[in-house]
Coordinates of C-alpha atoms in Angstrom, one line a residue:
X1 CA 61.4 21.3 9.8
X2 CA 59.8 18.2 8.2
X3 CA 58.3 17.3 11.5
X4 CA 56.6 20.7 11.8
X5 CA 55.3 20.4 8.2
X6 CA 54.0 16.9 8.8
X7 CA 52.3 18.0 12.0
X8 CA 50.7 20.9 10.2
X9 CA 49.4 18.6 7.5
X10 CA 48.0 16.2 10.0
X11 CA 46.4 19.0 12.0
X12 CA 44.8 20.5 8.9
X13 CA 43.5 17.1 7.8
X14 CA 42.1 16.5 11.3
X15 CA 40.3 19.8 11.3
X16 CA 39.0 19.3 7.8
X17 CA 37.6 15.9 8.6
X18 CA 36.0 17.1 11.8
X19 CA 34.4 20.0 9.9
X20 CA 33.1 17.6 7.3
X21 CA 31.5 15.4 10.0
X22 CA 29.9 18.4 11.6
X23 CA 27.9 19.4 8.4
X24 CA 24.5 18.2 9.5
X25 CA 24.9 19.5 13.0
X26 CA 25.6 23.0 11.6
X27 CA 22.5 22.6 9.4
X28 CA 20.4 21.8 12.5
X29 CA 19.3 18.5 11.0
X30 CA 19.0 15.2 13.0
X31 CA 21.9 13.0 11.9
X32 CA 23.7 9.7 12.3
X33 CA 27.3 10.4 13.4
X34 CA 30.1 9.5 11.1
X35 CA 33.7 8.4 11.6
X36 CA 36.7 8.3 9.4
X37 CA 37.0 6.9 6.8
X38 CA 33.6 5.2 6.1
X39 CA 31.3 7.8 7.6
X40 CA 28.0 6.5 9.0
X41 CA 28.2 3.2 7.0
X42 CA 30.5 1.3 9.3
X43 CA 30.2 -2.5 8.7
X44 CA 28.6 -2.3 5.3
X45 CA 29.9 -5.0 3.0
X46 CA 31.4 -6.8 6.1
X47 CA 28.7 -7.2 8.8
X48 CA 25.6 -5.4 7.5
X49 CA 23.6 -5.2 4.3
X50 CA 23.1 -1.6 3.2
X51 CA 19.3 -2.0 3.4
X52 CA 19.5 -3.3 7.0
X53 CA 21.7 -0.4 8.1
X54 CA 19.4 2.2 6.4
X55 CA 16.5 0.6 8.2
X56 CA 18.3 1.0 11.5
X57 CA 18.8 4.8 10.7
X58 CA 15.1 5.0 9.6
X59 CA 13.8 3.4 12.8
X60 CA 16.0 5.5 15.0
X61 CA 15.1 8.9 13.5
X62 CA 11.7 8.6 11.9
X63 CA 9.2 11.2 13.2
X64 CA 11.9 13.7 14.2
X65 CA 12.3 15.2 10.7
X66 CA 11.3 14.5 7.1
X67 CA 14.9 13.2 6.6
X68 CA 18.0 12.3 8.5
X69 CA 21.6 13.3 7.6
X70 CA 24.2 10.6 7.3
X71 CA 27.8 10.5 6.0
X72 CA 29.0 8.3 3.1
X73 CA 32.8 8.5 3.5
X74 CA 33.2 12.3 4.0
X75 CA 30.1 13.2 1.9
X76 CA 26.9 14.3 3.6
X77 CA 23.9 12.3 2.3
X78 CA 20.2 12.6 2.9
X79 CA 18.1 9.6 3.9
X80 CA 14.3 10.2 3.5
X81 CA 12.1 9.4 6.4
X82 CA 8.7 10.8 5.4
X83 CA 6.5 9.7 2.5
X84 CA 5.4 13.2 1.6
X85 CA 9.1 14.2 1.4
X86 CA 9.7 11.1 -0.7
X87 CA 7.0 12.3 -3.0
X88 CA 8.9 15.7 -3.4
X89 CA 12.1 13.9 -4.3
X90 CA 10.5 11.3 -6.7
X91 CA 7.6 13.2 -8.3
X92 CA 6.8 16.8 -7.3
X93 CA 10.3 18.3 -7.5
X94 CA 11.7 15.8 -9.9
X95 CA 13.5 18.6 -11.8
X96 CA 15.8 18.9 -8.9
X97 CA 16.4 15.1 -8.5
X98 CA 16.2 13.6 -12.0
X99 CA 19.6 11.9 -11.9
X100 CA 20.6 8.7 -10.0
X101 CA 24.1 9.8 -9.4
X102 CA 25.5 6.4 -10.3
X103 CA 28.9 6.2 -11.7
X104 CA 29.4 5.8 -15.5
X105 CA 32.3 6.5 -17.8
X106 CA 31.2 6.3 -21.5
X107 CA 34.6 7.4 -22.8
X108 CA 36.6 4.5 -21.3
X109 CA 33.7 2.1 -20.7
X110 CA 30.9 2.6 -23.4
X111 CA 28.7 -0.2 -21.9
X112 CA 28.2 2.0 -18.8
X113 CA 26.3 4.6 -20.9
X114 CA 23.0 3.0 -20.4
X115 CA 19.5 4.1 -19.2
X116 CA 20.3 3.2 -15.6
X117 CA 23.3 5.5 -15.3
X118 CA 22.7 8.3 -17.9
X119 CA 21.9 11.8 -16.7
X120 CA 20.1 15.0 -17.8
X121 CA 19.0 15.4 -21.4
X122 CA 20.9 12.3 -22.5
X123 CA 18.7 10.2 -20.1
X124 CA 15.5 12.0 -21.3
X125 CA 16.3 11.3 -25.0
X126 CA 17.2 7.7 -24.5
X127 CA 14.2 7.0 -22.3
X128 CA 11.9 8.4 -24.9
X129 CA 13.3 6.0 -27.4
X130 CA 13.1 3.0 -25.2
X131 CA 9.7 3.4 -23.5
X132 CA 7.7 2.2 -26.6
X133 CA 9.8 -1.1 -26.6
X134 CA 8.0 -2.1 -23.4
X135 CA 4.4 -1.4 -24.4
X136 CA 1.7 -4.0 -23.9
X137 CA 1.9 -4.9 -27.5
X138 CA 5.6 -5.5 -27.4
X139 CA 5.3 -7.5 -24.2
X140 CA 2.7 -9.7 -25.8
X141 CA 5.0 -10.2 -28.7
X142 CA 7.9 -11.3 -26.5
X143 CA 5.8 -13.6 -24.2
X144 CA 6.1 -16.8 -26.3
X145 CA 9.9 -16.4 -26.2
X146 CA 9.9 -16.4 -22.4
X147 CA 7.4 -19.3 -22.3
X148 CA 9.7 -21.4 -24.5
X149 CA 12.6 -20.8 -22.1
X150 CA 10.3 -21.8 -19.2
X151 CA 9.9 -25.3 -20.8
X152 CA 13.6 -25.8 -20.1
X153 CA 13.1 -24.6 -16.6
X154 CA 10.6 -27.4 -16.1
X155 CA 13.0 -30.0 -17.5
X156 CA 15.8 -28.7 -15.3
X157 CA 13.7 -29.0 -12.2
X158 CA 12.6 -32.5 -13.2
X159 CA 16.2 -33.6 -13.5
X160 CA 17.1 -32.1 -10.1
X161 CA 14.1 -33.6 -8.4
X162 CA 14.8 -37.0 -9.8
X163 CA 18.3 -37.0 -8.2
X164 CA 17.5 -35.1 -5.0
X165 CA 14.3 -34.5 -3.1
X166 CA 15.8 -31.2 -1.7
X167 CA 17.4 -28.7 -4.1
X168 CA 19.0 -25.2 -4.0
X169 CA 16.6 -23.3 -6.2
X170 CA 18.2 -19.9 -6.5
X171 CA 20.9 -21.0 -8.9
X172 CA 18.4 -22.7 -11.2
X173 CA 16.2 -19.6 -11.3
X174 CA 19.2 -17.4 -12.0
X175 CA 20.0 -19.6 -15.0
X176 CA 16.3 -19.3 -16.1
X177 CA 16.7 -15.5 -15.9
X178 CA 20.0 -15.7 -17.8
X179 CA 18.4 -17.7 -20.7
X180 CA 15.4 -15.3 -20.8
X181 CA 17.7 -12.3 -21.1
X182 CA 20.0 -14.0 -23.5
X183 CA 17.1 -14.7 -25.8
X184 CA 15.2 -11.4 -25.5
X185 CA 18.0 -8.9 -25.1
X186 CA 20.8 -10.5 -27.1
X187 CA 19.0 -12.8 -29.5
X188 CA 20.9 -15.9 -28.3
X189 CA 19.4 -19.4 -27.8
X190 CA 21.3 -19.7 -24.5
X191 CA 21.0 -23.0 -22.6
X192 CA 22.5 -22.4 -19.2
X193 CA 19.4 -24.2 -17.7
X194 CA 20.6 -27.4 -19.3
X195 CA 24.3 -26.6 -19.5
X196 CA 25.3 -24.7 -16.3
X197 CA 28.8 -23.8 -17.7
X198 CA 27.4 -21.9 -20.7
X199 CA 29.6 -18.9 -21.5
X200 CA 26.8 -16.3 -21.2
X201 CA 26.0 -17.6 -17.7
X202 CA 29.7 -17.4 -16.7
X203 CA 30.0 -13.8 -17.9
X204 CA 26.8 -12.9 -16.2
X205 CA 28.0 -14.4 -12.9
X206 CA 31.3 -12.5 -13.2
X207 CA 29.4 -9.2 -13.4
X208 CA 27.8 -9.8 -10.0
X209 CA 30.8 -11.5 -8.4
X210 CA 31.8 -8.9 -5.9
X211 CA 35.2 -9.4 -4.3
X212 CA 36.3 -7.2 -1.4
X213 CA 38.5 -5.2 -3.9
X214 CA 35.6 -4.7 -6.2
X215 CA 33.4 -3.6 -3.3
X216 CA 35.9 -1.0 -2.3
X217 CA 36.2 0.2 -5.9
X218 CA 32.4 0.6 -6.1
X219 CA 32.3 2.6 -2.9
X220 CA 35.1 4.8 -4.2
X221 CA 33.6 5.5 -7.7
X222 CA 30.2 6.3 -6.2
X223 CA 31.7 8.7 -3.6
X224 CA 34.3 10.3 -5.9
X225 CA 33.0 9.9 -9.4
X226 CA 34.9 12.8 -11.0
X227 CA 38.2 11.6 -9.6
X228 CA 37.5 8.1 -10.8
X229 CA 36.8 9.4 -14.4
X230 CA 40.1 11.3 -14.4
X231 CA 41.9 8.0 -13.6
X232 CA 39.8 6.2 -16.3
X233 CA 38.3 3.8 -13.8
X234 CA 35.8 1.2 -15.2
X235 CA 33.3 -0.9 -13.3
X236 CA 32.9 -3.6 -15.9
X237 CA 35.8 -6.0 -16.5
X238 CA 37.3 -5.7 -19.9
X239 CA 36.6 -9.3 -21.0
X240 CA 32.9 -8.9 -19.9
X241 CA 32.5 -5.7 -22.0
X242 CA 34.2 -7.3 -25.0
X243 CA 32.0 -10.4 -24.7
X244 CA 28.7 -8.4 -24.8
X245 CA 29.9 -6.1 -27.6
X246 CA 30.9 -9.2 -29.7
X247 CA 27.5 -10.9 -29.0
X248 CA 25.5 -7.9 -30.1
X249 CA 27.7 -7.1 -33.1
X250 CA 27.7 -10.7 -34.4
X251 CA 23.9 -11.1 -33.8
X252 CA 23.1 -7.9 -35.7
X253 CA 25.4 -9.0 -38.6
X254 CA 23.8 -12.5 -38.7
X255 CA 20.3 -11.2 -38.8
X256 CA 21.0 -8.7 -41.6
X257 CA 22.8 -11.2 -43.7
X258 CA 20.2 -14.0 -43.2
X259 CA 17.1 -11.7 -43.0
X260 CA 16.3 -13.1 -39.6
X261 CA 13.5 -11.4 -37.6
X262 CA 12.8 -12.4 -34.0
X263 CA 10.2 -11.1 -31.6
X264 CA 12.6 -9.9 -29.0
X265 CA 14.0 -6.7 -27.4
X266 CA 17.2 -6.7 -29.5
X267 CA 15.1 -6.6 -32.7
X268 CA 13.4 -3.5 -31.5
X269 CA 16.7 -1.9 -30.7
X270 CA 17.9 -2.8 -34.2
X271 CA 14.9 -1.1 -35.7
X272 CA 15.7 2.1 -33.7
X273 CA 19.4 1.8 -34.8
X274 CA 18.5 1.5 -38.5
X275 CA 15.4 3.6 -38.8
X276 CA 14.8 5.6 -35.7
X277 CA 11.3 4.2 -35.3
X278 CA 9.6 1.0 -34.5
X279 CA 7.7 -1.1 -37.1
X280 CA 4.0 -0.3 -37.1
X281 CA 4.5 3.2 -35.7
X282 CA 5.0 6.5 -37.4
X283 CA 6.5 8.1 -34.4
X284 CA 10.1 9.3 -35.0
X285 CA 12.0 8.4 -31.9
X286 CA 15.6 8.9 -33.2
X287 CA 18.4 6.5 -34.0
X288 CA 20.7 4.6 -31.6
X289 CA 24.4 4.0 -32.1
X290 CA 25.9 0.5 -31.8
X291 CA 27.4 1.5 -28.4
X292 CA 23.9 2.5 -27.2
X293 CA 22.3 -0.7 -28.4
X294 CA 24.9 -2.7 -26.5
X295 CA 24.6 -0.5 -23.4
X296 CA 20.8 -0.8 -23.3
X297 CA 20.9 -4.5 -23.9
X298 CA 23.4 -4.8 -21.0
X299 CA 21.3 -2.8 -18.6
X300 CA 18.3 -5.0 -19.6
X301 CA 20.6 -7.9 -18.5
X302 CA 21.6 -6.2 -15.2
X303 CA 18.0 -5.5 -14.3
X304 CA 16.7 -9.0 -15.0
X305 CA 19.6 -11.3 -14.2
X306 CA 19.4 -10.9 -10.4
X307 CA 16.1 -9.2 -9.6
X308 CA 13.7 -11.6 -11.3
X309 CA 15.5 -14.7 -10.1
X310 CA 15.7 -13.4 -6.6
X311 CA 12.0 -12.5 -6.5
X312 CA 11.0 -15.9 -7.8
X313 CA 13.3 -17.6 -5.2
X314 CA 11.9 -15.6 -2.3
X315 CA 8.3 -16.1 -3.5
X316 CA 8.7 -19.9 -3.6
X317 CA 10.4 -19.8 -0.2
X318 CA 7.5 -18.0 1.3
X319 CA 5.0 -20.4 -0.4
X320 CA 6.9 -23.4 0.8
X321 CA 6.2 -22.2 4.4
X322 CA 2.5 -21.7 3.7
X323 CA 0.9 -24.7 1.9
X324 CA -2.6 -23.1 1.8
X325 CA -1.3 -19.9 0.1
X326 CA 0.8 -22.0 -2.3
X327 CA -2.3 -24.1 -3.3
X328 CA -4.4 -21.0 -3.7
X329 CA -1.8 -19.6 -6.1
X330 CA -1.7 -22.9 -8.0
X331 CA -5.5 -23.0 -8.4
X332 CA -5.4 -19.4 -9.7
X333 CA -2.8 -20.3 -12.3
X334 CA -4.7 -23.5 -13.4
X335 CA -8.0 -21.5 -13.8
X336 CA -6.4 -18.9 -16.0
X337 CA -4.6 -21.4 -18.2
X338 CA -7.8 -23.4 -18.6
X339 CA -9.8 -20.3 -19.4
X340 CA -7.3 -18.9 -22.0
X341 CA -6.2 -22.3 -23.5
X342 CA -2.6 -22.4 -22.3
X343 CA 0.1 -20.3 -20.7
X344 CA -0.1 -17.2 -22.8
X345 CA -0.2 -13.4 -22.4
X346 CA -3.9 -13.3 -21.7
X347 CA -3.7 -16.0 -19.1
X348 CA -0.8 -14.2 -17.4
X349 CA -2.9 -11.0 -17.1
X350 CA -5.7 -13.1 -15.5
X351 CA -3.8 -14.4 -12.5
X352 CA -4.6 -11.9 -9.8
X353 CA -3.7 -14.0 -6.7
X354 CA -0.3 -14.9 -8.2
X355 CA 0.4 -11.2 -8.8
X356 CA -0.6 -10.5 -5.2
X357 CA 2.0 -13.1 -4.1
X358 CA 4.7 -11.5 -6.3
X359 CA 3.8 -8.0 -4.9
X360 CA 4.0 -9.2 -1.4
X361 CA 7.4 -10.8 -2.2
X362 CA 8.6 -7.5 -3.6
X363 CA 7.4 -5.7 -0.5
X364 CA 9.1 -8.0 1.9
X365 CA 12.3 -8.4 -0.2
X366 CA 12.6 -5.2 -2.3
X367 CA 15.4 -5.3 -4.9
X368 CA 17.3 -2.1 -3.9
X369 CA 17.4 1.3 -2.4
X370 CA 16.4 4.3 -4.5
X371 CA 19.2 6.8 -5.2
X372 CA 18.9 10.3 -6.5
X373 CA 21.4 13.2 -6.7
X374 CA 20.5 16.9 -6.4
X375 CA 21.0 18.5 -9.8
X376 CA 20.6 22.1 -8.7
X377 CA 20.4 23.8 -5.3
X378 CA 17.2 22.7 -3.6
X379 CA 15.3 24.7 -1.0
X380 CA 13.6 22.3 1.3
X381 CA 9.9 23.4 1.6
X382 CA 9.0 25.2 4.8
X383 CA 12.6 25.3 5.8
X384 CA 15.8 27.3 5.6
X385 CA 17.8 24.2 4.6
X386 CA 19.3 24.0 1.2
X387 CA 20.6 20.8 -0.4
X388 CA 23.5 21.9 -2.6
X389 CA 24.0 20.6 -6.1
X390 CA 25.7 17.2 -6.1
X391 CA 24.3 16.0 -2.7
X392 CA 23.0 12.4 -2.7
X393 CA 19.5 11.4 -1.5
X394 CA 18.5 7.9 -0.5
X395 CA 15.0 6.6 -0.3
X396 CA 15.2 3.5 2.0
X397 CA 12.7 1.2 0.3
X398 CA 13.3 -1.8 2.6
X399 CA 12.6 0.3 5.7
X400 CA 9.4 1.8 4.2
X401 CA 8.2 -1.7 3.1
X402 CA 8.8 -3.0 6.7
X403 CA 7.3 0.0 8.6
X404 CA 4.5 -1.3 10.8
X405 CA 2.7 2.0 10.5
X406 CA 2.0 1.1 6.9
X407 CA 2.3 -2.7 7.0
X408 CA 1.0 -4.2 10.3
X409 CA 3.1 -7.2 11.3
X410 CA 5.5 -6.5 8.4
X411 CA 7.5 -9.8 8.7
X412 CA 4.4 -11.8 8.0
X413 CA 3.9 -12.9 4.3
X414 CA 0.3 -12.0 3.4
X415 CA -0.7 -11.6 -0.3
X416 CA -4.1 -10.3 0.8
X417 CA -2.4 -7.0 1.5
X418 CA -2.5 -6.5 -2.3
X419 CA -6.2 -6.9 -3.0
X420 CA -7.7 -4.0 -5.1
X421 CA -9.4 -2.7 -2.0
X422 CA -6.3 -2.7 0.2
X423 CA -4.2 -1.1 -2.6
X424 CA -6.7 1.7 -3.1
X425 CA -6.8 2.5 0.6
X426 CA -3.0 2.8 0.9
X427 CA -0.6 5.6 0.1
X428 CA 1.1 4.5 -3.2
X429 CA 4.5 5.6 -1.8
X430 CA 4.4 2.7 0.7
X431 CA 5.1 0.2 -2.1
X432 CA 7.9 1.3 -4.5
X433 CA 9.9 -1.8 -5.5
X434 CA 10.7 -0.4 -8.9
X435 CA 10.9 3.3 -7.9
X436 CA 8.3 5.9 -8.6
X437 CA 7.9 9.0 -10.8
X438 CA 9.5 9.6 -14.2
X439 CA 12.7 7.7 -13.3
X440 CA 11.0 4.4 -12.2
X441 CA 12.2 1.2 -14.0
X442 CA 10.9 1.2 -17.6
X443 CA 11.2 -2.6 -17.8
X444 CA 9.2 -3.3 -14.6
X445 CA 6.3 -4.9 -16.4
X446 CA 8.6 -7.2 -18.4
X447 CA 10.3 -8.3 -15.2
X448 CA 6.9 -9.1 -13.6
X449 CA 5.9 -11.0 -16.8
X450 CA 9.1 -13.1 -16.7
X451 CA 8.5 -13.8 -12.9
X452 CA 4.9 -14.8 -13.5
X453 CA 5.9 -17.2 -16.3
X454 CA 8.6 -18.8 -14.2
X455 CA 6.4 -19.2 -11.1
X456 CA 3.3 -20.4 -13.1
X457 CA 5.4 -23.1 -14.8
X458 CA 6.8 -24.3 -11.5
X459 CA 3.7 -24.2 -9.4
X460 CA 1.7 -26.1 -12.1
X461 CA 4.2 -28.9 -12.0
X462 CA 5.8 -29.0 -8.6
X463 CA 5.0 -28.7 -4.9
X464 CA 7.4 -26.9 -2.6
X465 CA 8.1 -27.4 1.1
X466 CA 10.6 -26.0 3.5
X467 CA 14.1 -27.6 3.4
X468 CA 15.6 -29.3 6.4
X469 CA 18.5 -26.8 6.6
X470 CA 16.5 -23.6 5.9
X471 CA 17.0 -20.9 8.4
X472 CA 14.2 -18.7 9.7
X473 CA 14.5 -15.7 9.6
X474 CA 16.8 -15.5 6.6
X475 CA 20.2 -14.0 7.0
X476 CA 21.4 -11.7 4.2
X477 CA 24.8 -11.5 2.7
X478 CA 26.5 -8.1 3.3
X479 CA 28.5 -8.6 0.1
X480 CA 25.6 -8.2 -2.3
X481 CA 23.7 -5.0 -3.2
X482 CA 20.5 -7.0 -3.9
X483 CA 19.1 -8.9 -0.8
X484 CA 20.8 -12.3 -1.1
X485 CA 20.3 -15.1 1.4
X486 CA 23.4 -16.6 3.0
X487 CA 23.8 -20.1 1.8
X488 CA 21.1 -19.9 -0.9
X489 CA 17.6 -21.2 -0.5
X490 CA 17.1 -25.0 -0.2
X491 CA 13.7 -26.6 -0.3
X492 CA 12.0 -29.9 -0.8
X493 CA 10.5 -30.2 -4.3
X494 CA 8.0 -32.9 -5.4
X495 CA 6.7 -33.3 -8.9
X496 CA 2.9 -33.2 -9.2
X497 CA 1.7 -36.3 -11.0

């Protein structure tokens, strides 16, 4: 009796799984076969980085269809192959794809209710409140704070160079990003550049420390979000969440009691919390709760902690391989600083070649893949195919940025790809490191500003050359969502006298 019941359950399970993995075949869409339990993403997190696997899918199926079907566990997922279809998803038909589909659980984990994860009208309302905090005027106001942190970056490099001619730069640049975010987003005079064991740095590292268990947990909550919420699953460790809440709460109390006013992002959030508007503006944006202030400060931290430091690291790595490009960037920086009497906001806006180097770095090493979720049934144009509500869509940024159709010799680092003439002649969707459309990163300009300040400070004072143990091409860790080189990035650094 029990044997027959067990056999029946196993047979039904087998038939259900087989039907799940025949979804794209039944739709008449080119697809990457899946197998139980991971679907098409076999080896992700163990042997392959997600960007590399998506690039493999892209190269195998591009030209056959505007998109290819894949399987994420048992879920059918769309991978975009065509720029025009990418424009549908990100811009033209945004009303069908306005959510990222990332897991959040505000009830059990308030810090997850941030702009990166929120959906629907909640996201629209919060974005409206936050966009003015990243205006040109607000960035100019925050610029001296970042420049001040960059002075410690210079000191830290001088100490390392004095002891070792060859250093691992990624950790130092991650500490620079930590101090910038601690200062701008949390109002802390953090000193992880000079004291590597600073508590803020340790908590930040813990957020991005992905064990095999945490990786499996991430895969599960993204694939089965509703189930995860029923089981009260949280992505952020309890001690990390408590730390950030305490930092924001204590900083707000201190500023109010001592009438402290700093030119930073947290001060702008406090204005929204207390008044629902920013100083110098009559626009009523609406108030923020303390939970929302912490959540938005935290996502500011998430966005800048890894992305800016990784971009600076890869840029210096590429410049260390090309001395003439490095010197051209250095002369661009010196000219702007001389013209504008120092490293200030106006000088940073007047460094076109350095910006080209940063853009080429973001092309070759984009931060992440773009994720969207279908929010209501979507009829694919000129097709009988319908994407049902809840289906995930991926835009493989790394694959697009390395497509030789758009970027000849894509593995070559060439900042001249981003001259004004080249940019105007190219489809804008071929370069989307921060996304595109209404849901693109609101803090992108601040991230670029931070990156410029860090690179300008270093290139003015140091020369970089390739380390003895550097590998070419780079190997990427499969255990990180952002492209991370295995073994870090070591290079020879020499102080400019």
